[in-house]
C-alpha cells in the first residue's frame, strides 16, 4: 500500500508516469491489496494506463489522491523519515525537505524549516570538514520536524 500512496502523492504533484500505474496495481494485488478499479488497472498495458482508474482505485481503497499542499507535506515528512532511517543520504534528504517546504503555504513553522534546512544543506556543501556535525544537526532537525507534525499541540 505504501507504494500506491507514494504514487498518489507523485500524481498529485504531476510527477507520476502513467505507464507505471498498471505494474504498481499488479504488485499491490499480489500483495493482497484489492479493489475493482485496481484489478482493472492491473490488466491494462503500459500504453493504455489510466490515471483516472488509479484515482478511482485509491478512492476505493480509502486513500484518495491528496491535494497539492498535503502532497508536498507528505513528501517532506517521508524525506525526514528516510533521513532518520538512513535510507536517504543527508545531503539529498536535506535538500528535498527544503524543496518541499518551499512549496508549502508559509507559516512560522514552514519558514523555520526552510531556513534551517537551507542552512544545513549549504553547510554540508560549503564545509566538508563539518559534515559529521551537519549530519547530526540534520537528523535532529528531521526528528523535530516529524515530532511537530505528529503532535498537534506543537503547532
XYZ file of C-alpha atoms in Angstrom:
155
model
C 0.000 0.000 0.000
C 2.925 2.295 0.690
C 3.985 2.274 -2.970
C 0.432 3.149 -4.004
C 0.315 6.047 -1.521
C 3.633 7.344 -2.778
C 2.390 7.100 -6.363
C -0.732 9.035 -5.301
C 1.462 11.799 -3.881
C 3.576 11.878 -7.044
C 0.386 12.003 -9.127
C -0.869 14.972 -7.077
C 2.419 16.717 -7.905
C 2.227 15.763 -11.617
C 5.309 13.583 -11.204
C 3.897 10.058 -11.636
C 4.339 8.447 -15.063
C 1.033 6.873 -16.088
C 2.742 3.932 -17.745
C 3.986 2.726 -14.320
C 0.478 2.515 -12.854
C -0.555 -0.926 -14.227
C 2.537 -2.571 -12.730
C 2.011 -0.804 -9.398
C -1.579 -2.062 -9.421
C -0.471 -5.614 -10.237
C 2.138 -5.577 -7.452
C -0.461 -4.281 -4.984
C -2.876 -7.051 -5.961
C -0.118 -9.629 -5.489
C 0.484 -8.169 -2.010
C -3.190 -8.580 -1.094
C -4.474 -5.060 -1.741
C -7.675 -5.233 -3.795
C -10.361 -3.065 -5.351
C -12.346 -3.311 -8.597
C -10.559 -0.364 -10.231
C -7.172 -1.682 -9.085
C -7.906 -5.018 -10.776
C -8.943 -3.252 -13.966
C -5.848 -1.046 -13.925
C -3.575 -4.062 -13.379
C -4.974 -5.609 -16.558
C -4.010 -2.649 -18.744
C -0.860 -2.338 -20.796
C 1.643 0.427 -20.110
C 0.391 2.323 -23.145
C -3.254 2.058 -22.034
C -2.594 3.110 -18.438
C -5.255 5.305 -16.899
C -4.708 7.922 -14.218
C -8.485 8.051 -13.794
C -8.562 4.338 -12.875
C -5.719 4.866 -10.428
C -7.577 7.783 -8.830
C -10.709 5.628 -8.613
C -8.751 2.722 -7.123
C -7.183 4.909 -4.460
C -10.605 6.288 -3.557
C -11.988 2.742 -3.333
C -9.092 1.829 -1.045
C -9.841 4.758 1.242
C -6.776 6.774 0.220
C -7.914 9.458 -2.203
C -5.316 11.464 -4.110
C -4.163 14.269 -1.793
C -4.295 17.941 -2.674
C -1.031 19.585 -3.675
C -0.328 21.101 -0.241
C -0.901 17.785 1.503
C 1.202 16.006 -1.117
C 4.159 18.363 -0.586
C 3.790 17.964 3.196
C 3.704 14.159 2.974
C 6.736 14.110 0.694
C 8.621 16.384 3.092
C 7.811 14.112 6.040
C 8.759 10.976 4.103
C 12.139 12.549 3.358
C 12.610 13.306 7.061
C 11.754 9.687 7.905
C 14.152 8.399 5.236
C 16.913 10.596 6.640
C 16.360 9.220 10.146
C 16.107 5.627 8.893
C 19.318 6.031 6.894
C 17.659 5.118 3.597
C 18.389 8.545 2.132
C 21.684 10.421 2.231
C 21.593 13.526 4.461
C 22.555 15.889 1.643
C 19.758 14.590 -0.611
C 17.143 14.409 2.134
C 18.010 17.856 3.452
C 17.617 19.351 0.008
C 14.305 17.568 -0.588
C 12.918 18.688 2.779
C 13.889 22.270 1.941
C 12.413 21.995 -1.574
C 9.116 20.559 -0.336
C 8.821 23.210 2.371
C 9.307 25.901 -0.279
C 6.104 24.662 -1.952
C 4.011 24.833 1.214
C 1.912 27.763 2.361
C 4.012 29.981 4.556
C 3.664 29.803 8.311
C 6.235 30.496 11.029
C 6.906 26.744 11.261
C 7.408 26.288 7.500
C 9.595 29.398 7.334
C 11.801 27.935 10.067
C 12.011 24.592 8.203
C 13.078 26.405 5.024
C 15.729 28.463 6.789
C 17.044 25.579 8.883
C 17.354 23.035 6.075
C 18.732 25.559 3.582
C 21.384 26.449 6.146
C 22.210 22.815 6.886
C 22.258 21.892 3.211
C 24.562 24.838 2.454
C 26.835 23.968 5.360
C 27.061 20.377 4.111
C 28.149 21.661 0.725
C 30.423 24.514 1.844
C 32.139 22.925 4.860
C 33.026 19.300 4.127
C 35.136 19.179 7.272
C 31.968 19.683 9.371
C 29.831 17.030 7.667
C 29.600 14.768 10.688
C 28.209 17.595 12.835
C 25.994 18.782 9.975
C 24.562 15.286 9.524
C 23.830 15.113 13.245
C 22.107 18.519 13.051
C 20.093 17.374 10.017
C 18.933 14.299 11.896
C 17.931 16.408 14.893
C 16.059 18.850 12.647
C 14.297 15.968 10.858
C 13.246 14.486 14.209
C 11.840 17.876 15.319
C 10.007 18.229 12.010
C 8.369 14.812 12.407
C 7.524 15.458 16.060
C 5.881 18.752 15.121
C 3.666 17.074 12.539
C 2.812 14.134 14.805
C 1.896 16.314 17.783
C -0.944 18.770 17.035
C -0.200 20.673 20.254
C 3.222 21.540 18.835
C 1.586 23.667 16.166
